C-alpha cells in the first residue's frame, strides 16, 4: 500500500536518527538504485519524487521561528526580524544546509528533487495585485519541456488549521472554522490539485493543537476542534487513497509527538503566535 511503501520510507529515517547511533541523515544508508520507474502511485519510493511543494500557514512558512535573541531586542526590531519568515528552516519545506527538514531528508535520497525553500525574507502577502507571479510558472520553467513536468512525480504536503482553531474562539467568525467547514476547505484544495497537477501525492500532516488563552470553555472547544479537524483529514485521506494503476493519492501522516521529551528551551515565549513557532519546537 502507498502508506507502507512511501511514507514509511520517509519517516523511518527520523526514527533511525533517534534509535540508531547517528546524528545526521547522512549516516543513514542510501536506497539501492531502481531498475525500472514506478508503475503507479502505489509503487512510489522516496527517491521517485522529483518535485516537492507545501501548502500551509505561518507554521509552514517558518514565521518568526528564530525568535528574538535575548539582549539583541533592539537590533532584531531594526532588522524587522519580528515579521520575518525563515522558510529555509521550515520543518517541511526548508532547504537550508543542515536544516532538519522533510525536504532535506528527501533530497538525501534524490539530490535532484526540486522545490525546497531557502534562506529567509520579510513576511510576504498574497492578496489581489500584491501576489507574486504564479509559482506554477516558476516550477514549469525549471523543466526543459511540458512533458518532463507532466511525467515527474510530485509530493505536496499540507499542514494547516491552527489559525482556524484560533478563529473558533471569536464568535463573529467561528462559523467559518467548524470542523465541517475545515474539511470542505481542505478537500476543495485537494480536488483542485487532482484536477490540475498530474502524478501527485498529497501528504496531509496532522493538524497541530492550538490553545485559546481567554477562557477555559474556549480552550476546551479548541481541543474538540483539534480532534475533529484530524478526523476530517483522516476521512479525506481514506477517500482519496492510492489504488493500483492510479496516478494520484492522498495520505495522512499523524506525526505523533512526545511533548515530554522536548527540551525546556523549546517552550520559550519568544517567537510564539498562536502556537509555538521557534526553531527548537519545529525540529522536534
Coordinates of C-alpha atoms in Angstrom, one line a residue:
X1 CA 0.0 0.0 0.0
X2 CA 1.0 3.6 -0.6
X3 CA 1.3 4.3 3.2
X4 CA 3.7 1.4 3.7
X5 CA 5.8 1.8 0.6
X6 CA 6.1 5.6 0.6
X7 CA 5.5 7.3 3.9
X8 CA 7.4 4.6 5.8
X9 CA 10.5 5.2 3.7
X10 CA 10.3 8.9 4.5
X11 CA 9.6 8.9 8.2
X12 CA 11.6 5.8 9.1
X13 CA 14.6 8.0 8.6
X14 CA 13.5 10.1 11.5
X15 CA 13.1 7.0 13.7
X16 CA 16.6 5.8 12.6
X17 CA 18.1 9.1 13.7
X18 CA 16.6 8.5 17.2
X19 CA 17.2 4.8 17.6
X20 CA 20.5 4.4 15.8
X21 CA 23.8 5.8 16.9
X22 CA 23.7 8.6 14.2
X23 CA 23.5 12.3 14.5
X24 CA 22.7 13.1 10.8
X25 CA 20.7 11.6 8.0
X26 CA 24.0 11.5 6.0
X27 CA 24.9 8.5 8.2
X28 CA 21.8 6.5 7.1
X29 CA 22.1 4.0 4.2
X30 CA 21.2 5.0 0.7
X31 CA 18.5 3.1 -1.3
X32 CA 19.6 0.7 -4.0
X33 CA 19.1 2.3 -7.4
X34 CA 15.8 1.5 -9.2
X35 CA 15.9 -0.9 -12.1
X36 CA 12.6 0.5 -13.5
X37 CA 10.4 3.5 -13.0
X38 CA 7.5 3.5 -10.6
X39 CA 4.5 2.0 -12.4
X40 CA 1.8 3.8 -10.4
X41 CA 1.2 5.7 -7.2
X42 CA 1.3 2.6 -5.0
X43 CA 4.8 1.7 -6.3
X44 CA 6.5 5.0 -5.3
X45 CA 9.7 5.3 -3.3
X46 CA 11.1 8.4 -1.7
X47 CA 13.7 8.8 -4.5
X48 CA 11.0 8.8 -7.2
X49 CA 9.8 12.2 -6.1
X50 CA 11.1 15.0 -8.3
X51 CA 9.1 18.0 -7.2
X52 CA 8.0 18.9 -3.7
X53 CA 5.7 21.7 -2.5
X54 CA 4.0 22.8 0.7
X55 CA 0.6 24.4 1.5
X56 CA 0.1 25.8 4.9
X57 CA 0.1 28.8 7.2
X58 CA 2.8 30.7 9.2
X59 CA 4.0 27.4 10.7
X60 CA 4.8 26.1 7.2
X61 CA 6.4 29.4 6.3
X62 CA 8.7 29.5 9.4
X63 CA 7.3 32.8 10.6
X64 CA 9.4 34.3 13.4
X65 CA 10.7 30.8 14.2
X66 CA 14.2 32.1 15.1
X67 CA 12.7 34.3 17.8
X68 CA 14.2 37.5 19.3
X69 CA 17.6 36.7 20.9
X70 CA 17.9 37.9 24.5
X71 CA 19.9 41.1 24.7
X72 CA 19.5 41.8 21.0
X73 CA 15.9 43.0 21.0
X74 CA 16.7 46.5 19.5
X75 CA 18.9 45.1 16.7
X76 CA 16.2 42.5 15.9
X77 CA 13.5 45.1 15.8
X78 CA 15.6 47.3 13.5
X79 CA 16.1 44.4 11.2
X80 CA 12.4 43.6 11.3
X81 CA 13.0 40.1 12.5
X82 CA 9.6 40.1 14.2
X83 CA 8.0 39.9 10.7
X84 CA 10.5 37.6 9.0
X85 CA 9.8 34.1 7.5
X86 CA 12.6 31.6 7.8
X87 CA 11.5 29.3 5.1
X88 CA 14.8 27.7 4.6
X89 CA 14.4 26.1 8.1
X90 CA 10.7 25.2 7.7
X91 CA 10.3 21.7 9.1
X92 CA 8.5 20.6 5.9
X93 CA 10.0 22.6 3.0
X94 CA 13.3 24.0 4.4
X95 CA 16.3 23.5 2.1
X96 CA 19.0 25.4 4.0
X97 CA 22.2 23.4 4.6
X98 CA 22.0 21.2 7.7
X99 CA 18.3 22.1 8.4
X100 CA 16.4 19.2 9.8
X101 CA 13.5 19.1 7.4
X102 CA 11.4 16.7 5.4
X103 CA 12.7 18.4 2.2
X104 CA 16.3 17.7 3.1
X105 CA 15.5 14.1 4.0
X106 CA 14.0 13.6 0.6
X107 CA 17.0 15.4 -1.0
X108 CA 19.3 13.0 0.6
X109 CA 17.7 10.2 -1.4
X110 CA 17.2 12.2 -4.5
X111 CA 19.7 15.1 -4.8
X112 CA 17.8 16.4 -7.9
X113 CA 14.5 17.0 -6.1
X114 CA 13.1 20.5 -6.9
X115 CA 11.0 22.9 -4.8
X116 CA 12.5 23.4 -1.3
X117 CA 12.7 26.8 0.2
X118 CA 16.0 28.6 1.2
X119 CA 17.1 31.5 3.3
X120 CA 14.6 34.0 4.9
X121 CA 12.8 37.1 3.9
X122 CA 10.3 39.6 5.3
X123 CA 6.7 38.4 5.6
X124 CA 5.1 38.1 2.2
X125 CA 1.4 38.9 1.4
X126 CA -0.7 37.5 -1.4
X127 CA -3.9 39.4 -1.8
X128 CA -5.2 40.7 -5.2
X129 CA -2.5 42.7 -7.0
X130 CA 0.1 42.0 -4.2
X131 CA 0.6 38.4 -5.2
X132 CA 3.8 37.3 -6.8
X133 CA 3.7 35.7 -10.3
X134 CA 2.1 32.2 -10.2
X135 CA 4.6 29.7 -8.8
X136 CA 3.4 27.1 -11.3
X137 CA 5.2 29.1 -14.0
X138 CA 8.4 29.1 -12.0
X139 CA 8.2 25.3 -11.5
X140 CA 7.4 24.5 -15.1
X141 CA 10.3 26.8 -16.3
X142 CA 12.7 24.6 -14.3
X143 CA 11.9 21.7 -16.7
X144 CA 13.0 21.5 -20.3
X145 CA 9.6 20.6 -21.7
X146 CA 5.9 20.4 -20.6
X147 CA 6.2 16.6 -20.9
X148 CA 9.1 16.4 -18.5
X149 CA 7.0 18.4 -15.9
X150 CA 3.9 16.3 -16.5
X151 CA 5.7 13.0 -16.1
X152 CA 7.6 14.0 -12.9
X153 CA 6.2 12.6 -9.6
X154 CA 5.3 15.3 -7.2
X155 CA 4.6 15.5 -3.5
X156 CA 2.6 18.3 -1.9
X157 CA 2.5 18.5 1.9
X158 CA -0.4 20.2 3.5
X159 CA -0.2 21.3 7.2
X160 CA -2.9 23.8 8.1
X161 CA -5.6 24.5 10.6
X162 CA -4.0 26.3 13.6
X163 CA -5.4 29.7 12.6
X164 CA -8.8 28.1 12.1
X165 CA -8.7 26.8 15.6
X166 CA -7.8 30.3 16.9
X167 CA -10.7 31.7 14.9
X168 CA -13.1 29.3 16.7
X169 CA -12.6 31.5 19.8
X170 CA -14.1 34.5 18.1
X171 CA -17.9 34.2 17.9
X172 CA -18.0 36.7 15.0
X173 CA -16.1 34.3 12.7
X174 CA -16.3 30.9 14.4
X175 CA -18.8 29.6 11.9
X176 CA -16.0 29.7 9.3
X177 CA -13.9 27.4 11.4
X178 CA -16.1 24.5 12.2
X179 CA -14.6 21.0 11.6
X180 CA -17.1 20.6 8.7
X181 CA -16.0 23.8 7.1
X182 CA -12.4 23.0 7.6
X183 CA -12.9 19.6 5.9
X184 CA -14.5 21.3 2.9
X185 CA -11.7 23.8 2.5
X186 CA -9.0 21.0 2.6
X187 CA -10.9 18.8 0.2
X188 CA -11.6 21.6 -2.2
X189 CA -7.8 22.2 -2.4
X190 CA -7.2 18.5 -2.9
X191 CA -9.7 18.3 -5.7
X192 CA -8.1 21.2 -7.5
X193 CA -4.7 19.6 -7.1
X194 CA -6.0 16.4 -8.5
X195 CA -7.5 18.2 -11.5
X196 CA -4.6 20.4 -12.4
X197 CA -1.4 18.8 -11.3
X198 CA -0.5 15.4 -12.8
X199 CA 1.2 12.5 -10.9
X200 CA 0.8 13.9 -7.4
X201 CA 0.8 12.5 -3.9
X202 CA -0.7 14.8 -1.3
X203 CA 0.7 14.3 2.2
X204 CA -1.7 15.5 4.9
X205 CA 0.1 16.2 8.1
X206 CA -1.7 16.1 11.4
X207 CA -3.1 19.5 12.5
X208 CA -1.2 20.9 15.4
X209 CA -3.2 21.7 18.5
X210 CA -3.7 25.4 19.5
X211 CA -5.0 26.8 22.7
X212 CA -7.2 29.8 23.4
X213 CA -6.0 32.0 26.3
X214 CA -9.2 33.8 27.2
X215 CA -11.5 31.2 28.8
X216 CA -11.5 27.6 29.9
X217 CA -14.5 26.9 27.7
X218 CA -12.7 28.3 24.6
X219 CA -9.7 26.1 25.4
X220 CA -11.9 23.0 25.7
X221 CA -13.7 23.9 22.5
X222 CA -10.3 24.2 20.6
X223 CA -9.3 20.7 21.9
X224 CA -12.6 19.3 20.5
X225 CA -11.8 21.1 17.2
X226 CA -8.3 19.8 17.2
X227 CA -9.6 16.2 17.4
X228 CA -12.4 16.8 14.9
X229 CA -10.0 18.5 12.4
X230 CA -7.8 15.5 12.3
X231 CA -10.7 13.2 11.9
X232 CA -11.6 15.2 8.8
X233 CA -8.1 14.8 7.4
X234 CA -8.2 11.0 8.0
X235 CA -11.6 10.8 6.2
X236 CA -10.3 12.7 3.3
X237 CA -7.1 10.6 3.0
X238 CA -9.2 7.4 3.1
X239 CA -11.5 8.8 0.3
X240 CA -8.5 9.6 -2.0
X241 CA -6.2 6.8 -1.0
X242 CA -3.8 5.3 -3.6
X243 CA -5.0 2.5 -5.8
X244 CA -3.1 0.2 -8.2
X245 CA -2.9 1.9 -11.6
X246 CA -3.6 5.3 -10.1
X247 CA -1.5 8.5 -10.5
X248 CA -2.9 10.5 -7.6
X249 CA -3.3 9.7 -3.9
X250 CA -3.8 11.4 -0.5
X251 CA -2.2 10.1 2.7
X252 CA -2.5 11.1 6.3
X253 CA 0.6 11.3 8.5
X254 CA -0.2 11.6 12.2
X255 CA 3.3 12.5 13.3
X256 CA 2.7 11.8 17.0
X257 CA 4.9 13.9 19.2
X258 CA 6.0 13.1 22.8
X259 CA 5.9 16.6 24.2
X260 CA 7.5 15.4 27.5
X261 CA 10.7 14.8 25.5
X262 CA 11.0 18.5 24.5
X263 CA 13.9 20.4 26.0
X264 CA 12.7 23.3 28.1
X265 CA 14.1 25.8 25.5
X266 CA 11.5 24.7 23.0
X267 CA 8.9 26.4 25.2
X268 CA 10.4 29.8 25.4
X269 CA 7.8 32.6 24.7
X270 CA 9.9 34.4 22.2
X271 CA 8.6 33.7 18.7
X272 CA 5.2 32.4 19.7
X273 CA 2.0 33.5 18.0
X274 CA -1.0 31.1 18.4
X275 CA 1.2 28.1 18.9
X276 CA 4.9 27.6 19.4
X277 CA 7.0 28.5 16.4
X278 CA 10.6 28.6 17.5
X279 CA 13.4 26.6 15.9
X280 CA 13.7 24.0 18.6
X281 CA 10.0 23.1 18.6
X282 CA 10.0 23.0 14.8
X283 CA 12.8 20.5 14.7
X284 CA 11.2 18.3 17.3

